[in-house]
PDB file of N, CA and C in Angstrom:
ATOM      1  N   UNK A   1     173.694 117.677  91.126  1.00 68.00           N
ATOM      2  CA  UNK A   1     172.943 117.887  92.347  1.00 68.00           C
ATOM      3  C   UNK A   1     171.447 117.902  91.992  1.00 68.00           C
ATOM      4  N   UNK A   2     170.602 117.347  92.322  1.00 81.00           N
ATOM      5  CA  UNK A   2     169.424 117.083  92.322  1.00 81.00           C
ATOM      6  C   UNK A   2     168.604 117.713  93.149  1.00 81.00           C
ATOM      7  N   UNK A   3     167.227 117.726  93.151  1.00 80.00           N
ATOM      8  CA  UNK A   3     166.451 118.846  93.849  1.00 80.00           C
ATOM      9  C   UNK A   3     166.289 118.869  95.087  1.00 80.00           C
ATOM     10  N   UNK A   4     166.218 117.429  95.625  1.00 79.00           N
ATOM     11  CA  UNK A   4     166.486 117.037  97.191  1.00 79.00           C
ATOM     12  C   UNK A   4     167.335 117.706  97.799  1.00 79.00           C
ATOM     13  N   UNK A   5     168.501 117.538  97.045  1.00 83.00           N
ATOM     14  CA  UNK A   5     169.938 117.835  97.899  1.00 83.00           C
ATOM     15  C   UNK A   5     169.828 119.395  97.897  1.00 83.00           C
ATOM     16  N   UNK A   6     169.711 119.434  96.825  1.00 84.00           N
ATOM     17  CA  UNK A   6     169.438 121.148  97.033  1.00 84.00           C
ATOM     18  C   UNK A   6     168.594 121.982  98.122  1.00 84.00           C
ATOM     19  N   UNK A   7     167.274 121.109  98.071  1.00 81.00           N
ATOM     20  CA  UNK A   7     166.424 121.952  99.009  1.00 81.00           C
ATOM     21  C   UNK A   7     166.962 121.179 100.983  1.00 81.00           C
ATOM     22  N   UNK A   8     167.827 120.393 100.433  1.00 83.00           N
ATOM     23  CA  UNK A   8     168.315 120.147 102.479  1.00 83.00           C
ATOM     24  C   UNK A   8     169.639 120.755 102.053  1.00 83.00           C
ATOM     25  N   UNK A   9     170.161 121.564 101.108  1.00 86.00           N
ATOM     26  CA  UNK A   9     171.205 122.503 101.298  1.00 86.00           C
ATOM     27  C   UNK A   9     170.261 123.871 102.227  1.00 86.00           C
ATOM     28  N   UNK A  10     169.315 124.275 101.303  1.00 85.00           N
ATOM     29  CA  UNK A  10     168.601 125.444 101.845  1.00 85.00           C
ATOM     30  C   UNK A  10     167.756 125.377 103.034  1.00 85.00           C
ATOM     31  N   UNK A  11     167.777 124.290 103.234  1.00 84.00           N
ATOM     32  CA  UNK A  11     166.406 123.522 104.450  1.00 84.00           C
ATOM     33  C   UNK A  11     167.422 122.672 105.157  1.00 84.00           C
ATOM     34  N   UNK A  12     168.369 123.155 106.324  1.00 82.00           N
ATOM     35  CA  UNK A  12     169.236 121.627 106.579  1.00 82.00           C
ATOM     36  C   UNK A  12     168.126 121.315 108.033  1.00 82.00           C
ATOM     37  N   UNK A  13     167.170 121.983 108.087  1.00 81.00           N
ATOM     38  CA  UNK A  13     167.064 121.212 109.824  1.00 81.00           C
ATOM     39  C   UNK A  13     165.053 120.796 109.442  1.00 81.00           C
ATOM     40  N   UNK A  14     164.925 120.233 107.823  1.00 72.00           N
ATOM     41  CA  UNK A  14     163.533 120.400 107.671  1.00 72.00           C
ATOM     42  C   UNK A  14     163.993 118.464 107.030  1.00 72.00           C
ATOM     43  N   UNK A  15     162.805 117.807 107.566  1.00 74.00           N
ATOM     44  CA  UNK A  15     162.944 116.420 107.434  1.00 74.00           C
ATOM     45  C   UNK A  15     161.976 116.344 106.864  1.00 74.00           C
ATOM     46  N   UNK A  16     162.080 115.546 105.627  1.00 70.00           N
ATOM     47  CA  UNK A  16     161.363 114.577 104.245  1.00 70.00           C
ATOM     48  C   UNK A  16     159.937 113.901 104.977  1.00 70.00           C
ATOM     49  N   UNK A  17     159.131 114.050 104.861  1.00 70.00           N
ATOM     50  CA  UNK A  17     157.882 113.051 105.077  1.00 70.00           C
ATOM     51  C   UNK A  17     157.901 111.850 104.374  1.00 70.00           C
ATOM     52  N   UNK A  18     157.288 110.952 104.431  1.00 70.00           N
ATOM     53  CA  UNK A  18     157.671 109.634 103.442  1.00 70.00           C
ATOM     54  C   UNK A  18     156.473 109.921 102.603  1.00 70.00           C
ATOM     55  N   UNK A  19     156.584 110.173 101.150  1.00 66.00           N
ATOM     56  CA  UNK A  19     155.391 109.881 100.218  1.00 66.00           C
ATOM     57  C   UNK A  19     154.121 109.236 100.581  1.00 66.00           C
ATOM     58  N   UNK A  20     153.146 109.365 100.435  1.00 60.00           N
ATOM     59  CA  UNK A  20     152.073 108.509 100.221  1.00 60.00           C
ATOM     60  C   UNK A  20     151.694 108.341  99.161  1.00 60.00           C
ATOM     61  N   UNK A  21     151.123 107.144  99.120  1.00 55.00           N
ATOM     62  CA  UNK A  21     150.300 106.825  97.649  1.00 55.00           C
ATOM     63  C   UNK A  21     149.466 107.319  97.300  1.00 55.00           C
ATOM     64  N   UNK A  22     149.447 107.099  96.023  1.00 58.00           N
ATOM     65  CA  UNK A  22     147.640 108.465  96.151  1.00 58.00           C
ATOM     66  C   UNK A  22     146.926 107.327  95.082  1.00 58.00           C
ATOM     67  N   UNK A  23     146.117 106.707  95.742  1.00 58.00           N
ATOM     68  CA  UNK A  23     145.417 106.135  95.449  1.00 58.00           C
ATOM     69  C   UNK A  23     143.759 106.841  94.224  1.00 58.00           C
ATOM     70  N   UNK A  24     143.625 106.232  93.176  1.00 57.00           N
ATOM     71  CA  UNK A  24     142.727 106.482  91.906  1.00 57.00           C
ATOM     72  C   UNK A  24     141.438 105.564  92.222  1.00 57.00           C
ATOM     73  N   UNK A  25     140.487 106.426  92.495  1.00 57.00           N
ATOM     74  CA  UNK A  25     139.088 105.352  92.503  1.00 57.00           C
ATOM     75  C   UNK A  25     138.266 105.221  91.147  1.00 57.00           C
ATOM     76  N   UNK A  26     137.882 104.235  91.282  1.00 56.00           N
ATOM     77  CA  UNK A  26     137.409 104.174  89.471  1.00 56.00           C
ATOM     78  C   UNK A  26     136.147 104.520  89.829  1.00 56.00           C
ATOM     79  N   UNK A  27     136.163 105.477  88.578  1.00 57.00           N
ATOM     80  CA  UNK A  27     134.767 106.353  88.313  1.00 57.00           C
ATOM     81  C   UNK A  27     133.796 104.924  87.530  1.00 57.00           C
ATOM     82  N   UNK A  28     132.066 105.397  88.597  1.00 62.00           N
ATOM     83  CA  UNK A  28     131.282 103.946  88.015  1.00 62.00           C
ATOM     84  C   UNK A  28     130.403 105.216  87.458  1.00 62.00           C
ATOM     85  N   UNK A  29     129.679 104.814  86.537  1.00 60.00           N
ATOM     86  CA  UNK A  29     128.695 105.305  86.273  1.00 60.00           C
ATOM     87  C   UNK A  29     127.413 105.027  86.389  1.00 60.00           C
ATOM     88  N   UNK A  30     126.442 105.916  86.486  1.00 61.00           N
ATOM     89  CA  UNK A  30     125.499 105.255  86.880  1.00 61.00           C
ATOM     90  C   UNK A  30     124.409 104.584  86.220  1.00 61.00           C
ATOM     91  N   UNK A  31     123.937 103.818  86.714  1.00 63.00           N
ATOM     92  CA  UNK A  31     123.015 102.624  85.463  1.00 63.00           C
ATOM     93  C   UNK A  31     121.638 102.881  85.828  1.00 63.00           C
ATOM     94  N   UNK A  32     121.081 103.451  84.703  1.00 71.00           N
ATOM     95  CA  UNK A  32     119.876 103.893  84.986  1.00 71.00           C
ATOM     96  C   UNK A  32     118.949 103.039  84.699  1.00 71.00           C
ATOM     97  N   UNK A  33     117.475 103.086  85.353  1.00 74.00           N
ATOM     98  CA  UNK A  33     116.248 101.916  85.504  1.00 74.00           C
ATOM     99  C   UNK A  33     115.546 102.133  83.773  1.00 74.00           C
ATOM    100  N   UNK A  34     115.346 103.479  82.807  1.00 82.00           N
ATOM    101  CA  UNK A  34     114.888 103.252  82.120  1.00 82.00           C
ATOM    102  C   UNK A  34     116.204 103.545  81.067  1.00 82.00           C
ATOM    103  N   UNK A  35     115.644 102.825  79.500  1.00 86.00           N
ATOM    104  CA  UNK A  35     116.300 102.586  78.373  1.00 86.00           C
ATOM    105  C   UNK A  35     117.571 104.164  77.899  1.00 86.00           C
ATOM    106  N   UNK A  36     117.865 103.951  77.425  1.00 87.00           N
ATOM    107  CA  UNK A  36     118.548 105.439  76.910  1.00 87.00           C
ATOM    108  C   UNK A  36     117.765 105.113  75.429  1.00 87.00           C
ATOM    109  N   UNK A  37     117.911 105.962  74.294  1.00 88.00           N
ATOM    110  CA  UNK A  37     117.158 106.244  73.343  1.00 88.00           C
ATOM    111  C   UNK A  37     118.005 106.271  72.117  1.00 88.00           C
ATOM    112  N   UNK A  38     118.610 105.827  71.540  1.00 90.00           N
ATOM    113  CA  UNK A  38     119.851 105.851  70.379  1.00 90.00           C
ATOM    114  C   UNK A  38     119.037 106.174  69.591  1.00 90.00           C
ATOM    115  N   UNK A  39     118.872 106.992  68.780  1.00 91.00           N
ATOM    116  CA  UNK A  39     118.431 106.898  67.264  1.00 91.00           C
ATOM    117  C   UNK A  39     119.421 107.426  66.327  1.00 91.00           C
ATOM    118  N   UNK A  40     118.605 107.606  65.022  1.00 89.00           N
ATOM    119  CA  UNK A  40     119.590 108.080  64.044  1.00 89.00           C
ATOM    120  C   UNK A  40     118.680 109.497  63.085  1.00 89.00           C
ATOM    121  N   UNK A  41     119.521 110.200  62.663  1.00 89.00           N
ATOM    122  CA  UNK A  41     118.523 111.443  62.077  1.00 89.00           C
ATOM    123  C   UNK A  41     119.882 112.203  60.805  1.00 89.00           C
ATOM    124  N   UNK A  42     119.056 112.540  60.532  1.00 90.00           N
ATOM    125  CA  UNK A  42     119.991 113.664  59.356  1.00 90.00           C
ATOM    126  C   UNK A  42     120.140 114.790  59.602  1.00 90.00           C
ATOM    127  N   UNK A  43     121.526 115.625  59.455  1.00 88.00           N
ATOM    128  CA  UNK A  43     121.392 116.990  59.645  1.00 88.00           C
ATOM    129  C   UNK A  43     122.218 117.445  59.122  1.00 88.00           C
ATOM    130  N   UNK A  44     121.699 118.340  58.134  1.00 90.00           N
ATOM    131  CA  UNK A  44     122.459 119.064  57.169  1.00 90.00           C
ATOM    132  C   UNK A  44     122.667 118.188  55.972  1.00 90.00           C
ATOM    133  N   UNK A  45     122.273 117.183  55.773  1.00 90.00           N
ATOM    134  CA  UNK A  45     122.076 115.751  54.719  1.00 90.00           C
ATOM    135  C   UNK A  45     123.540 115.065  55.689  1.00 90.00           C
ATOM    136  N   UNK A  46     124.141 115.443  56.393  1.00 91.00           N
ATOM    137  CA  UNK A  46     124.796 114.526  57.352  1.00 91.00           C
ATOM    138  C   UNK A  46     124.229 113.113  58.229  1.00 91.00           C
ATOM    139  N   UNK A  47     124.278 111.861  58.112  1.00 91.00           N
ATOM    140  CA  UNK A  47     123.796 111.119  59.285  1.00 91.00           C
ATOM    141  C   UNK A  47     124.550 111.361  60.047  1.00 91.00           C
ATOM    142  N   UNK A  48     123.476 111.277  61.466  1.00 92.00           N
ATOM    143  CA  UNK A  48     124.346 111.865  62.873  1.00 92.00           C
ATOM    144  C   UNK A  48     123.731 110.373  63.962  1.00 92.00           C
ATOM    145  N   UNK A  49     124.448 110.309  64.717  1.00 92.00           N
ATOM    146  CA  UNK A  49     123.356 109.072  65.808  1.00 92.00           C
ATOM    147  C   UNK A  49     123.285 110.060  67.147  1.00 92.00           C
ATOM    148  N   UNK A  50     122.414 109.853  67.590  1.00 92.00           N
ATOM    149  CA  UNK A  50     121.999 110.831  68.835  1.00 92.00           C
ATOM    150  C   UNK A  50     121.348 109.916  70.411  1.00 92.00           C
ATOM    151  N   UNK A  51     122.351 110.358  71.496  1.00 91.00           N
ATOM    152  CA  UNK A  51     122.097 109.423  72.472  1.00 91.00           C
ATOM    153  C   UNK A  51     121.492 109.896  73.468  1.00 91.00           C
ATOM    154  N   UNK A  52     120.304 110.261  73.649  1.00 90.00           N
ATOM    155  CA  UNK A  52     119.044 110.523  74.510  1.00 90.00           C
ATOM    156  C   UNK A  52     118.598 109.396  75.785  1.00 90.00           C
ATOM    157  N   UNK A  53     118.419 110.254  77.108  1.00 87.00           N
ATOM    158  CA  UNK A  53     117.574 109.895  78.307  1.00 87.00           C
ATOM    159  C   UNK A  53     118.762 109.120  79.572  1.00 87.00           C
ATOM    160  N   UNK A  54     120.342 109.724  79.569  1.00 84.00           N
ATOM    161  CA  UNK A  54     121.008 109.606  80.462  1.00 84.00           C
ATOM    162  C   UNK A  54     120.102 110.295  81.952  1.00 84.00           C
ATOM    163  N   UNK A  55     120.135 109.733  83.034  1.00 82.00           N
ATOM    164  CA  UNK A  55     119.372 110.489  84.351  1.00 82.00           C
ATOM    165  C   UNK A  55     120.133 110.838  85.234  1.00 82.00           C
ATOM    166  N   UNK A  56     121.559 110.185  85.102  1.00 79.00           N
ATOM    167  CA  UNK A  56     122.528 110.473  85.657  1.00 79.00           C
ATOM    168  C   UNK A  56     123.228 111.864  85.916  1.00 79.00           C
ATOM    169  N   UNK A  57     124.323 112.011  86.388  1.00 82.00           N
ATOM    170  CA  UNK A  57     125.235 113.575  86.446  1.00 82.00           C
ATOM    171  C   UNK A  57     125.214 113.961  84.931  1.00 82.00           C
ATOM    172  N   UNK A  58     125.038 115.201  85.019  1.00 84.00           N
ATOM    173  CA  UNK A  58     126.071 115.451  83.298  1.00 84.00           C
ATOM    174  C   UNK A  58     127.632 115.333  83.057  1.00 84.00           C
ATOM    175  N   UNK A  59     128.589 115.342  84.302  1.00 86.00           N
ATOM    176  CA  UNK A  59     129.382 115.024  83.895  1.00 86.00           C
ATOM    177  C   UNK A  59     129.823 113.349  83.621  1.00 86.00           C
ATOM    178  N   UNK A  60     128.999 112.739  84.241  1.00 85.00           N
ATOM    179  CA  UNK A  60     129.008 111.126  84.133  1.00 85.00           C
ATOM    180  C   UNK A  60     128.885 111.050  82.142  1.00 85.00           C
ATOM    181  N   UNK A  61     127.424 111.529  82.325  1.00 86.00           N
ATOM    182  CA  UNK A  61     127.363 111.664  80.377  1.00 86.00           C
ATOM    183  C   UNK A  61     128.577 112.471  79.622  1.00 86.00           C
ATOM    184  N   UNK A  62     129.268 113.311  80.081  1.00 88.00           N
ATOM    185  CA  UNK A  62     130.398 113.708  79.178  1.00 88.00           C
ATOM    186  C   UNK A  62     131.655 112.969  79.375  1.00 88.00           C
ATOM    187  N   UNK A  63     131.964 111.695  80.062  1.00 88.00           N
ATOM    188  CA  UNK A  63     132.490 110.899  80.153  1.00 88.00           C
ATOM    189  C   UNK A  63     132.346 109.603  79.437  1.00 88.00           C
ATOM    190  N   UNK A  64     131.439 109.832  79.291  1.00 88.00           N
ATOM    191  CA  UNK A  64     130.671 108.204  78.653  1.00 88.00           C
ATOM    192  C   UNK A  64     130.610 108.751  77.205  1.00 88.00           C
ATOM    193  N   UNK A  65     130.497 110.195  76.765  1.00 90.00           N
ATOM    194  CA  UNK A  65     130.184 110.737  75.231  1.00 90.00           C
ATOM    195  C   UNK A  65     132.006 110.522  74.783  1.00 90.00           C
ATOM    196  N   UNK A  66     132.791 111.042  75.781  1.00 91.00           N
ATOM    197  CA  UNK A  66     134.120 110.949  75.333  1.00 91.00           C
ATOM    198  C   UNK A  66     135.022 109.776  75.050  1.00 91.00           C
ATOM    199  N   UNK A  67     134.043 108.652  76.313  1.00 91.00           N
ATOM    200  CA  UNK A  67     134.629 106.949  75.613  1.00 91.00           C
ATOM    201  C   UNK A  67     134.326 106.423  74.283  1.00 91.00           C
ATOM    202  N   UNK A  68     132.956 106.722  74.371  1.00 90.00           N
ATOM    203  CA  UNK A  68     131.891 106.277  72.875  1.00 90.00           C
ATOM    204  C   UNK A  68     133.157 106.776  71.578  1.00 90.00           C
ATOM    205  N   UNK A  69     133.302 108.555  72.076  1.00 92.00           N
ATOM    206  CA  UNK A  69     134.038 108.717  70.520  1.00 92.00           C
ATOM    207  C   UNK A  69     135.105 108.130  70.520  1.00 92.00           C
ATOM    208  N   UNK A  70     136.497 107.689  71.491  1.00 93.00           N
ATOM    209  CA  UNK A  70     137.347 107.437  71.221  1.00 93.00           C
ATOM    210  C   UNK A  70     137.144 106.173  70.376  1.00 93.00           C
ATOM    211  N   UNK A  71     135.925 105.260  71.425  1.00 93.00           N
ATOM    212  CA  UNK A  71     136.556 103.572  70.522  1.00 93.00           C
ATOM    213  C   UNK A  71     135.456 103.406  69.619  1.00 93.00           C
ATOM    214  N   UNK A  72     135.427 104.212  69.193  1.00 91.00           N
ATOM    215  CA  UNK A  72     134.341 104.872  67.375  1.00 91.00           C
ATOM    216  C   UNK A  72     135.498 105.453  66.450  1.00 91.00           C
ATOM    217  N   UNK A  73     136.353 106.021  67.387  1.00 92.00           N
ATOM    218  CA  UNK A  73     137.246 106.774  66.924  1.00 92.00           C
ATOM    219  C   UNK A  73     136.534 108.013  65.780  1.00 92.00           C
ATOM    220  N   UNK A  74     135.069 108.856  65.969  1.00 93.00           N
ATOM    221  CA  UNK A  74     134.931 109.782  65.593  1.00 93.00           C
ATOM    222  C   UNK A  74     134.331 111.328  66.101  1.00 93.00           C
ATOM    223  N   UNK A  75     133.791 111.893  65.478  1.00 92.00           N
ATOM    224  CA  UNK A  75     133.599 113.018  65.585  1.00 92.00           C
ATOM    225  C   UNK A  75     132.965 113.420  66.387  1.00 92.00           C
ATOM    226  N   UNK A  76     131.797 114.129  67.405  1.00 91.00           N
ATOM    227  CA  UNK A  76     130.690 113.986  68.545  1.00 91.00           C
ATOM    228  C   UNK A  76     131.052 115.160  68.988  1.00 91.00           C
ATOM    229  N   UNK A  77     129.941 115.408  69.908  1.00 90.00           N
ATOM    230  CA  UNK A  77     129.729 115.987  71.059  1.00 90.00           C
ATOM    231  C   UNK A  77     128.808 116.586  71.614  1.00 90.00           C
ATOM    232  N   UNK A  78     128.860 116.449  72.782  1.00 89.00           N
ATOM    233  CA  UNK A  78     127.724 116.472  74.065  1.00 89.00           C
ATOM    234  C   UNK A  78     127.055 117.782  73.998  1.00 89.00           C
ATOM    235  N   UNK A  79     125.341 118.047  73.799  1.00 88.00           N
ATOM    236  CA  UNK A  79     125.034 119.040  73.700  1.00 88.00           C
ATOM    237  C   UNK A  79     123.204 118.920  73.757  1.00 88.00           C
ATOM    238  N   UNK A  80     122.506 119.777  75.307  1.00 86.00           N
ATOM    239  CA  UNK A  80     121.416 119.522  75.416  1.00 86.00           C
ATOM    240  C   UNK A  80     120.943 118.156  75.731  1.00 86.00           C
ATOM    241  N   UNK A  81     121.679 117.847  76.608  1.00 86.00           N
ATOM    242  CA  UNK A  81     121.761 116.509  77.320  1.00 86.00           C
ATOM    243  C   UNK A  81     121.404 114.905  76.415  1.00 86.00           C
ATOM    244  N   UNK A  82     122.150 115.563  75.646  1.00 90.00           N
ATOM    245  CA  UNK A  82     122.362 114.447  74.404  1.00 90.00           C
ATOM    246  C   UNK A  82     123.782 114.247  74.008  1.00 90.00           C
ATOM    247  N   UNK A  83     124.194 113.313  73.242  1.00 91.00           N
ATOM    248  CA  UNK A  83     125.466 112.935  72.640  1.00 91.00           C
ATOM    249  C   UNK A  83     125.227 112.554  71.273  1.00 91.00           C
ATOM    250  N   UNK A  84     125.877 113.760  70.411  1.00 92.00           N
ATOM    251  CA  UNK A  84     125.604 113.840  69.255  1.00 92.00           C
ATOM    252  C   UNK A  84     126.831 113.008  68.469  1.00 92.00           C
ATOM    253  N   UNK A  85     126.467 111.867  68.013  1.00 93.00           N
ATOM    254  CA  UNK A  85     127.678 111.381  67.210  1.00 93.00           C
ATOM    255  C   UNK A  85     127.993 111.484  65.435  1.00 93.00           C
ATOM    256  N   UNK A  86     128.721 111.718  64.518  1.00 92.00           N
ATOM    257  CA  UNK A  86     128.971 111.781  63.374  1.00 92.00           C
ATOM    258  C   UNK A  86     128.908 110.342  62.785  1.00 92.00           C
ATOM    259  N   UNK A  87     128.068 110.160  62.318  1.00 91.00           N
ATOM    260  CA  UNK A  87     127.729 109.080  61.790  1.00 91.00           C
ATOM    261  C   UNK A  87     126.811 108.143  62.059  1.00 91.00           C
ATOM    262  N   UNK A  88     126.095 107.087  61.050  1.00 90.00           N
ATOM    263  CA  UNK A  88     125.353 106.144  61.464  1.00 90.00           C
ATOM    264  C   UNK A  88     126.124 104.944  62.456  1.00 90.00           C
ATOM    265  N   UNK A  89     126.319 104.980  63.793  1.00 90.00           N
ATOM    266  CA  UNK A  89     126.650 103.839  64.663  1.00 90.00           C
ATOM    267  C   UNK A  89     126.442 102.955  65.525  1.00 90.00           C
ATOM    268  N   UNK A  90     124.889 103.545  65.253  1.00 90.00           N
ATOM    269  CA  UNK A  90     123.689 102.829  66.077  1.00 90.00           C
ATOM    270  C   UNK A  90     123.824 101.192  66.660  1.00 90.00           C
ATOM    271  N   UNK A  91     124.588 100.604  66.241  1.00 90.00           N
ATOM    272  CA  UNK A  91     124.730  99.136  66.527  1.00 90.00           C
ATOM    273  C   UNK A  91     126.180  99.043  67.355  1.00 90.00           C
ATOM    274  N   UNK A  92     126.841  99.813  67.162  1.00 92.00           N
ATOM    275  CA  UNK A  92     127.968  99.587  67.800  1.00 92.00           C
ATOM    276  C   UNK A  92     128.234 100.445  69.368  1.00 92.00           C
ATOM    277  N   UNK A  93     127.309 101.861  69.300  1.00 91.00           N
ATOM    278  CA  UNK A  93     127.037 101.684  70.296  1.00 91.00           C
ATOM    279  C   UNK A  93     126.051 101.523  71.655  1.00 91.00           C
ATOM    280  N   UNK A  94     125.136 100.979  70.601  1.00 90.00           N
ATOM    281  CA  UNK A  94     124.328  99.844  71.611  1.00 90.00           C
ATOM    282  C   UNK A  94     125.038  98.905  71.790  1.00 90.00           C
ATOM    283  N   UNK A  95     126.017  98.176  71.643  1.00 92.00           N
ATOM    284  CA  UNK A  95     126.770  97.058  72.442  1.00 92.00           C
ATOM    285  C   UNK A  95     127.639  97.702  73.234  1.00 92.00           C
ATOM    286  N   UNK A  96     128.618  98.627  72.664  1.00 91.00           N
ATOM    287  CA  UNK A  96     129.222  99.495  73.740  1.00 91.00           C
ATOM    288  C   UNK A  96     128.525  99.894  75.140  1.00 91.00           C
ATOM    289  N   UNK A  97     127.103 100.400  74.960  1.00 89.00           N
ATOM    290  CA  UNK A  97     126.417 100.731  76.067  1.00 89.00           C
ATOM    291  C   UNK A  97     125.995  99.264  76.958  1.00 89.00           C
ATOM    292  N   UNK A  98     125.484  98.476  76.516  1.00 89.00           N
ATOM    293  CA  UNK A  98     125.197  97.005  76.768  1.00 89.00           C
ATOM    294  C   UNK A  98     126.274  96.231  77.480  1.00 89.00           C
ATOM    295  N   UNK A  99     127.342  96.330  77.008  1.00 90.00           N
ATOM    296  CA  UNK A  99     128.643  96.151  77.918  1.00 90.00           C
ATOM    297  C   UNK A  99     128.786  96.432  79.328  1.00 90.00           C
ATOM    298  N   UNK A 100     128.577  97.991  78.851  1.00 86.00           N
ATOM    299  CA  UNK A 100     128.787  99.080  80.735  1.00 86.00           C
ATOM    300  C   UNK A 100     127.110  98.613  80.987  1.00 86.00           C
ATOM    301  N   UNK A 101     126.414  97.752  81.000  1.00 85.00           N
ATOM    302  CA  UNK A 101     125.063  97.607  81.463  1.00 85.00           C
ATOM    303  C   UNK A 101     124.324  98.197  81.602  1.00 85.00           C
ATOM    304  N   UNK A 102     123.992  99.301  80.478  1.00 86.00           N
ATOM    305  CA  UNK A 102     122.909  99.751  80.344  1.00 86.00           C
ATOM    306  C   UNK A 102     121.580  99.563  79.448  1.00 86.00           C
ATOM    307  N   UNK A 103     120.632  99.671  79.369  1.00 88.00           N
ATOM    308  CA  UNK A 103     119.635  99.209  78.741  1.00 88.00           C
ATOM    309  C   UNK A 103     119.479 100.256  77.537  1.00 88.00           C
ATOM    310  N   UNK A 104     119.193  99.717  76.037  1.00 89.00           N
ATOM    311  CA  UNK A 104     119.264 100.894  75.263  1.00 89.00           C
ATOM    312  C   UNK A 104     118.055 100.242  74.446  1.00 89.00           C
ATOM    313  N   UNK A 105     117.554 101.181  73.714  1.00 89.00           N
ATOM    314  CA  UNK A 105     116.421 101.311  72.785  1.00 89.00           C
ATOM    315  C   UNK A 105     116.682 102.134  71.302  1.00 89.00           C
ATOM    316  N   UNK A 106     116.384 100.755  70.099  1.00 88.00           N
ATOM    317  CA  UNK A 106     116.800 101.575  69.287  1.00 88.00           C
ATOM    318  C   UNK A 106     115.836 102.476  68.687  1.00 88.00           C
ATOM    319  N   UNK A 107     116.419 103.482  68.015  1.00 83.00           N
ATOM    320  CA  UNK A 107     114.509 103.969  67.479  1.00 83.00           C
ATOM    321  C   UNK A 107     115.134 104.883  66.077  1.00 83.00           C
ATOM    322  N   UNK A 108     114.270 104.616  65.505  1.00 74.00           N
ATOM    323  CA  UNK A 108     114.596 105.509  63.658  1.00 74.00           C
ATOM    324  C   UNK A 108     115.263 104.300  62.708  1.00 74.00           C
ATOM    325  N   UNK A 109     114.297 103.266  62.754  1.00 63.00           N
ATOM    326  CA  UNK A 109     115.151 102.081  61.134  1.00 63.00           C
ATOM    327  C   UNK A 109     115.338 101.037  61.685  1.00 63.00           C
TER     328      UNK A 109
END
């Protein structure tokens, strides 16, 4: 017996609505008029790449920090309206960003 049947055992005079779809809108982000700022810096003798001058929501930027790390596949995170990444990746994601059409600027090398 399954949950249906069960609940029109306990419910016999209550009728099923037909499902609706629930429709998913794709989140855009927003493309801002000036550059974002990639550079690269050391910390702690760690290279880190650091992604400066989103104008957008902050949660738009903690969306966009959480794509960057997956298809980097590393370490990061969002802090002081920056996106702190583990490692030198400065080239990869300026094309990543360049893709979603944004304008980037490299700076440090």
């Amino acid at each position: 017996m399954d949950l249906q049947d069960q609940l029109k055992n306990l419910f016999p005079d209550h009728e099923m609505a037909p499902e609706e779809a629930i429709e998913k809108e794709a989140h855009e982000l927003y493309v801002q008029k000036e550059p974002m700022i990639c550079k690269f810096e050391k910390r702690k003798g760690k290279a880190t790449t650091i992604i400066e001058g989103y104008e957008g929501t902050d949660e738009d930027f903690k969306i966009l920090a959480k794509e960057i790390k997956t298809k980097l596949s590393v370490g990061g995170t969002f802090k002081d309206d920056s996106i702190i990444i583990q490692g030198d990746y400065r080239d990869k994601i300026m094309t990543i960003l360049k893709e979603k059409g944004f304008k980037v600027k490299r700076v440090g090398g």
